[in-house]
Amino acid sequence: MSSGRVALLAVVACSACERGAGKSLAPATAPPARGAPSARADSLYHSGSFEEARRLWTIQLDSAWGRGDSAEAARLLTALGLTARQLGDYDGARRLLEHSLDLKRRLDMRHDLFRSHNALGLLAWTRGDLSAATRHFDDAAAAALAVDDSLGAAKAAGNMAQVHHDRGEPFLARDGFGRLADMSRAAGDTVALARTLINLAMLEIRLGDPLSAVARLGEARQLGRATGDAEAEENALGQLATAHAAMGRPQEALATLDTALVLAQRHGLRRQVAEDWKLLGDLYADAGDHRRALDHYARAQEVNTELGLLEESANASAVQAASYGVLGHPDTALARARHALALHERGGFRRAQLDDHLLIAEFLASGRDAVGAQAHVAAATRLADSLATPVAAATAALGSARVASLLDQPESTLAALDAAAGVLPQLGEAARWEPEALRARACARLGRLAEAEEAGRRAVAAIERHRGAYAPGPLRTSLLSSRAGVYADLVVVLLRQDKQGDAFRVADAARGRALLDQLAAARRDIAQTPRPAAELLELDRLLREIDALTAQLRTLGDVVPTERGAYADDSRRSMVDRLARARREYEARLDRIPAAPEFALLGSTPADPEQVRAALAPGEALLEYFATAEALHLFVVSASGVVHVERATGRAELAAKVRLARDLVSRNERGTRVVRVLGSLYDDLLAPAARRGLLDGAERLVVVPHGPLAYVPFAALLDSAGQPAVRRFAFATLPSASALPALRRTGRAASPAGAQAFVLAPLPDALPATWREASSVRTVIGGRMLLGPAASEPAARAALASARTVHLATHGSMNVENPMFSRLDLAPGTTGSPEDDGRLEIHEVLGLGIAAELVFLSGCETGRGSAWHTDFARTEDYATLAQAFLYAGARNVVATLWRVEDAGAARMAERFYQDANGDAVLALAKAQRASLDDPEFSAPYYWASYIVMGAGGARIARRSE
């Protein structure tokens, strides 16, 4: 995680309660209970039931006033003040605590003064006022020593250690925490000991020794449970998650944080809830999923703002800035970073200021403001020198190298890395890739290619190790996507050394993992991988909530569109938002599922050029693209070998062309603009290989796209004669070159007994052409035709598990916010279960065992991923309906890149099966060529949307068989 867990546990002391919490944990020294009600309130407070404790103490306070017992009232005011602090009522807490202190002074309650000063210090510290906290903790220590309360003095020192920590004085903090731990252990004060062990563990994590922290946290957690200190147990879990993340164990960190969050929510620990949301955001950000990171940060910031927490608000603003920067919002990012720095400076949080200065320097360097960037680097370096810790030095050095790299200063980059070589490992396992990546880029700019290659390979190896710590799924995919630049740098270095085979292997390793990872997850034998009952119940609850909300929306009157695409109604925005939140939570639960053993499926081993060549059929070539910021690299694999071709068209320029082409074609626009952009893309993507004769003799091209090229309608690209590429080539699409030999090596057993084909059209009334489409398809391929209510979700599941060919003519909907809930619409059943609700969603498809050799998704956007829709989803497009069917076992899937018109979709399907000769790739090409010759459907809008994903060679069911 980027910054780790901030929350420490404070040591509180009051007459009725001794355990409070702040950003750190505090030990407690409660006096003997004064009766059953007080003991009950103490117990409730210690277990986190603050509202109930406040109710009982309020009753006791009224009684004390009625008896004229001012001393008891003073003690109860302290207890109520600490409770108000826990509940986020800081102004009320201050009034209660100051009233209590005034009473104790007037009554000469010298033995109780420590508790009031300590509580006021904790309140000031919680609110980020370190100066006031220092005054109160000094007063607390003096008051304790005046009555020979050595343990109380140690507690004040322990709380003062929290201030030292926040000021960036870790060694002073360690001395204070250590003194309190020794005193607490000697006195048998297990509550204070547990909290202090947590704080010591936090320091160890910050100082680069998370392994030692784990042992302390285990003891602290046991003590917290034994004493019923819910806050201590929650904080121990939070710190343990930070330790796991620092050691490169993200799955353990996620699971541990989930437990901490549940505990914090159960006990009303709102500050800890916010901290857990922030830490979850950090984990998503570190995995490259910044869209979900920002969602978690927003939840944390909402609580921080409501509670008026200075440091936590500043920390959340800083991490939000980092995510906005990655997502391409530099102005917002810089403003957030500067706001974080101002807040940290106001509170005196020096260690956090170091990170802020480096973050601002990066944003300024990206905007080519070298002077401003270097000024902030200098400020960060001064702070690191004053902090005098290895981690601070390593952080400053890495930030300095990062800024120098952004400013194209390779010598300065290497100097910063070399100077800090001894301390950089302190940053943890998850950060080991970046110094090597920066070194590789600097050496490459200086022409030191052998050194660049060595460093680049070390960086890639570190990323692969970290990637392996994630379970197969979206987070593993987004991590790889967020580090794609490292692979790109290594590819370029290898090409500059004429190592084309090695470059091909690295380029292929940088993409396509979503398919491989999800296959590993989807093909687990669920019966052999039992999950905890609580997890299954929670997943079931979320699905039922999602189903109920979806049903309510339908009842309110969804209007079925005339196109086979998505629909929404803004008038029900509140319900839609609730549905999106439930879906996000369900997806987050899926991220926590532990990794199952990996399977050697679909190229899960590195791409071997010779194996890829051997898998090619006669007249076939594979085109693997790799887009970098500066250029487009194309690897052409054919029977004669692997050849690299480079074109000076960067990723951003390509993305602009692809977006324009897709928008124009999908709107059925015709004219010179369409011709120009499709011709320009042909020049970028196919002409370089064609001009060198690399496509001579090829009739079929297997395309492995990269980045924005996943949305290119290759069949529609126009050559110099104005002819669409499909006139010459048939196209197949794969996520990686390494998947080709694996798919073709994995033969298909004969389909189970039963119908060879199923044709389903669940919405013949809403989409009249689907009835004609289904009838025409069945005429060619035979099998069973299911219309309307008969085309239910259970029927579709059964067909996919038994038939050779399954054709689905219906709505396809890409869910931008929750890709795992993208769906095909089927007829709902009557059981009310998620398997019978009429929505076959991606998360459900992943659990199917599909036997079909061909699945034809005659809907909209079935091959389109989320990245097209929003800048906040730059990960690889794993979440497409087409790939979900591949994950679950389909050999080939016909899918669409944009919304298709009803009648045109029906005609394309008819032609596909009429021309089918046992190969889906050639069948699609023939159908597209036939559409070109049909005046009614000749525009690319009608036919260029269709793609075949898979290995080709599917045995399409025929009536004659």
GROMACS .gro file of C-alpha atoms in nm, residues 739-881:
model
  143
  739ALA     CA    1  -0.306  -1.880  -2.651
  740LEU     CA    2  -0.298  -2.003  -3.013
  741PRO     CA    3  -0.087  -2.318  -2.972
  742ALA     CA    4  -0.262  -2.400  -2.644
  743LEU     CA    5  -0.609  -2.373  -2.798
  744ARG     CA    6  -0.518  -2.574  -3.103
  745ARG     CA    7  -0.335  -2.829  -2.896
  746THR     CA    8  -0.640  -2.878  -2.676
  747GLY     CA    9  -0.876  -3.084  -2.886
  748ARG     CA   10  -1.249  -3.091  -2.826
  749ALA     CA   11  -1.419  -3.414  -2.737
  750ALA     CA   12  -1.741  -3.489  -2.915
  751SER     CA   13  -2.038  -3.299  -2.780
  752PRO     CA   14  -2.256  -3.487  -2.534
  753ALA     CA   15  -2.550  -3.678  -2.663
  754GLY     CA   16  -2.846  -3.461  -2.754
  755ALA     CA   17  -2.912  -3.178  -2.994
  756GLN     CA   18  -2.612  -3.061  -3.198
  757ALA     CA   19  -2.745  -2.705  -3.200
  758PHE     CA   20  -2.967  -2.474  -2.999
  759VAL     CA   21  -3.110  -2.148  -3.130
  760LEU     CA   22  -3.258  -1.915  -2.869
  761ALA     CA   23  -3.458  -1.594  -2.928
  762PRO     CA   24  -3.611  -1.487  -2.594
  763LEU     CA   25  -3.750  -1.150  -2.712
  764PRO     CA   26  -3.931  -1.211  -3.043
  765ASP     CA   27  -4.192  -0.944  -2.970
  766ALA     CA   28  -3.947  -0.669  -2.872
  767LEU     CA   29  -3.700  -0.770  -3.145
  768PRO     CA   30  -3.915  -0.905  -3.430
  769ALA     CA   31  -3.619  -0.985  -3.655
  770THR     CA   32  -3.480  -1.228  -3.400
  771TRP     CA   33  -3.770  -1.464  -3.473
  772ARG     CA   34  -3.683  -1.462  -3.841
  773GLU     CA   35  -3.314  -1.493  -3.757
  774ALA     CA   36  -3.374  -1.794  -3.532
  775SER     CA   37  -3.593  -1.962  -3.790
  776SER     CA   38  -3.339  -1.910  -4.068
  777VAL     CA   39  -3.050  -2.033  -3.855
  778ARG     CA   40  -3.239  -2.344  -3.753
  779THR     CA   41  -3.323  -2.416  -4.116
  780VAL     CA   42  -2.949  -2.440  -4.185
  781ILE     CA   43  -2.810  -2.603  -3.871
  782GLY     CA   44  -3.112  -2.792  -3.739
  783GLY     CA   45  -3.134  -2.864  -3.368
  784ARG     CA   46  -3.384  -2.706  -3.133
  785MET     CA   47  -3.529  -2.356  -3.156
  786LEU     CA   48  -3.645  -2.191  -2.834
  787LEU     CA   49  -3.857  -1.876  -2.860
  788GLY     CA   50  -3.996  -1.639  -2.600
  789PRO     CA   51  -4.054  -1.798  -2.257
  790ALA     CA   52  -3.895  -2.124  -2.373
  791ALA     CA   53  -3.563  -1.941  -2.421
  792SER     CA   54  -3.509  -1.918  -2.047
  793GLU     CA   55  -3.185  -1.885  -1.861
  794PRO     CA   56  -3.190  -2.250  -1.743
  795ALA     CA   57  -3.251  -2.356  -2.105
  796ALA     CA   58  -2.953  -2.151  -2.220
  797ARG     CA   59  -2.733  -2.301  -1.951
  798ALA     CA   60  -2.834  -2.652  -2.053
  799ALA     CA   61  -2.773  -2.576  -2.421
  800LEU     CA   62  -2.425  -2.439  -2.355
  801ALA     CA   63  -2.335  -2.752  -2.161
  802SER     CA   64  -2.456  -2.999  -2.424
  803ALA     CA   65  -2.468  -2.861  -2.779
  804ARG     CA   66  -2.196  -2.814  -3.039
  805THR     CA   67  -2.338  -2.480  -3.160
  806VAL     CA   68  -2.541  -2.230  -2.955
  807HIS     CA   69  -2.689  -1.922  -3.120
  808LEU     CA   70  -2.829  -1.647  -2.895
  809ALA     CA   71  -3.029  -1.369  -3.064
  810THR     CA   72  -3.110  -1.118  -2.792
  811HIS     CA   73  -3.007  -0.803  -2.607
  812GLY     CA   74  -2.645  -0.777  -2.499
  813SER     CA   75  -2.563  -0.514  -2.239
  814MET     CA   76  -2.218  -0.389  -2.135
  815ASN     CA   77  -2.226  -0.266  -1.775
  816VAL     CA   78  -1.969   0.012  -1.758
  817GLU     CA   79  -1.964   0.057  -1.381
  818ASN     CA   80  -1.981  -0.313  -1.293
  819PRO     CA   81  -1.836  -0.517  -1.580
  820MET     CA   82  -1.898  -0.850  -1.406
  821PHE     CA   83  -2.270  -0.774  -1.446
  822SER     CA   84  -2.264  -0.726  -1.821
  823ARG     CA   85  -2.530  -0.961  -1.948
  824LEU     CA   86  -2.735  -1.133  -2.213
  825ASP     CA   87  -3.112  -1.104  -2.168
  826LEU     CA   88  -3.308  -1.429  -2.163
  827ALA     CA   89  -3.660  -1.518  -2.060
  828PRO     CA   90  -3.704  -1.518  -1.682
  829GLY     CA   91  -3.834  -1.830  -1.511
  830THR     CA   92  -4.058  -1.876  -1.212
  831THR     CA   93  -3.823  -2.001  -0.939
  832GLY     CA   94  -3.691  -1.660  -0.837
  833SER     CA   95  -3.334  -1.788  -0.810
  834PRO     CA   96  -3.035  -1.601  -0.961
  835GLU     CA   97  -2.995  -1.889  -1.209
  836ASP     CA   98  -3.348  -1.830  -1.339
  837ASP     CA   99  -3.383  -1.451  -1.347
  838GLY     CA  100  -3.338  -1.409  -1.723
  839ARG     CA  101  -3.003  -1.230  -1.697
  840LEU     CA  102  -2.701  -1.439  -1.789
  841GLU     CA  103  -2.424  -1.222  -1.644
  842ILE     CA  104  -2.048  -1.247  -1.677
  843HIS     CA  105  -1.995  -1.363  -1.319
  844GLU     CA  106  -2.241  -1.646  -1.388
  845VAL     CA  107  -2.089  -1.740  -1.722
  846LEU     CA  108  -1.750  -1.783  -1.556
  847GLY     CA  109  -1.890  -2.067  -1.347
  848LEU     CA  110  -2.039  -2.261  -1.638
  849GLY     CA  111  -1.886  -2.563  -1.806
  850ILE     CA  112  -1.943  -2.482  -2.173
  851ALA     CA  113  -1.910  -2.767  -2.422
  852ALA     CA  114  -2.001  -2.566  -2.732
  853GLU     CA  115  -1.742  -2.530  -3.005
  854LEU     CA  116  -1.919  -2.220  -3.130
  855VAL     CA  117  -2.125  -1.964  -2.940
  856PHE     CA  118  -2.279  -1.692  -3.159
  857LEU     CA  119  -2.375  -1.387  -2.952
  858SER     CA  120  -2.605  -1.200  -3.185
  859GLY     CA  121  -2.650  -0.906  -2.952
  860CYS     CA  122  -2.490  -0.569  -2.892
  861GLU     CA  123  -2.145  -0.490  -2.755
  862THR     CA  124  -2.078  -0.854  -2.672
  863GLY     CA  125  -1.713  -0.812  -2.762
  864ARG     CA  126  -1.672  -0.466  -2.618
  865GLY     CA  127  -1.499  -0.399  -2.287
  866SER     CA  128  -1.530  -0.125  -2.033
  867ALA     CA  129  -1.223   0.077  -2.130
  868TRP     CA  130  -1.399   0.216  -2.434
  869HIS     CA  131  -1.662   0.380  -2.222
  870THR     CA  132  -1.460   0.568  -1.964
  871ASP     CA  133  -1.113   0.697  -1.888
  872PHE     CA  134  -1.153   0.551  -1.540
  873ALA     CA  135  -1.116   0.195  -1.670
  874ARG     CA  136  -0.781   0.160  -1.835
  875THR     CA  137  -0.722  -0.198  -1.743
  876GLU     CA  138  -0.723  -0.473  -1.999
  877ASP     CA  139  -1.073  -0.546  -2.124
  878TYR     CA  140  -1.118  -0.878  -1.955
  879ALA     CA  141  -1.484  -0.812  -1.887
  880THR     CA  142  -1.645  -0.873  -2.223
  881LEU     CA  143  -1.924  -1.118  -2.275
   0.00000   0.00000   0.00000
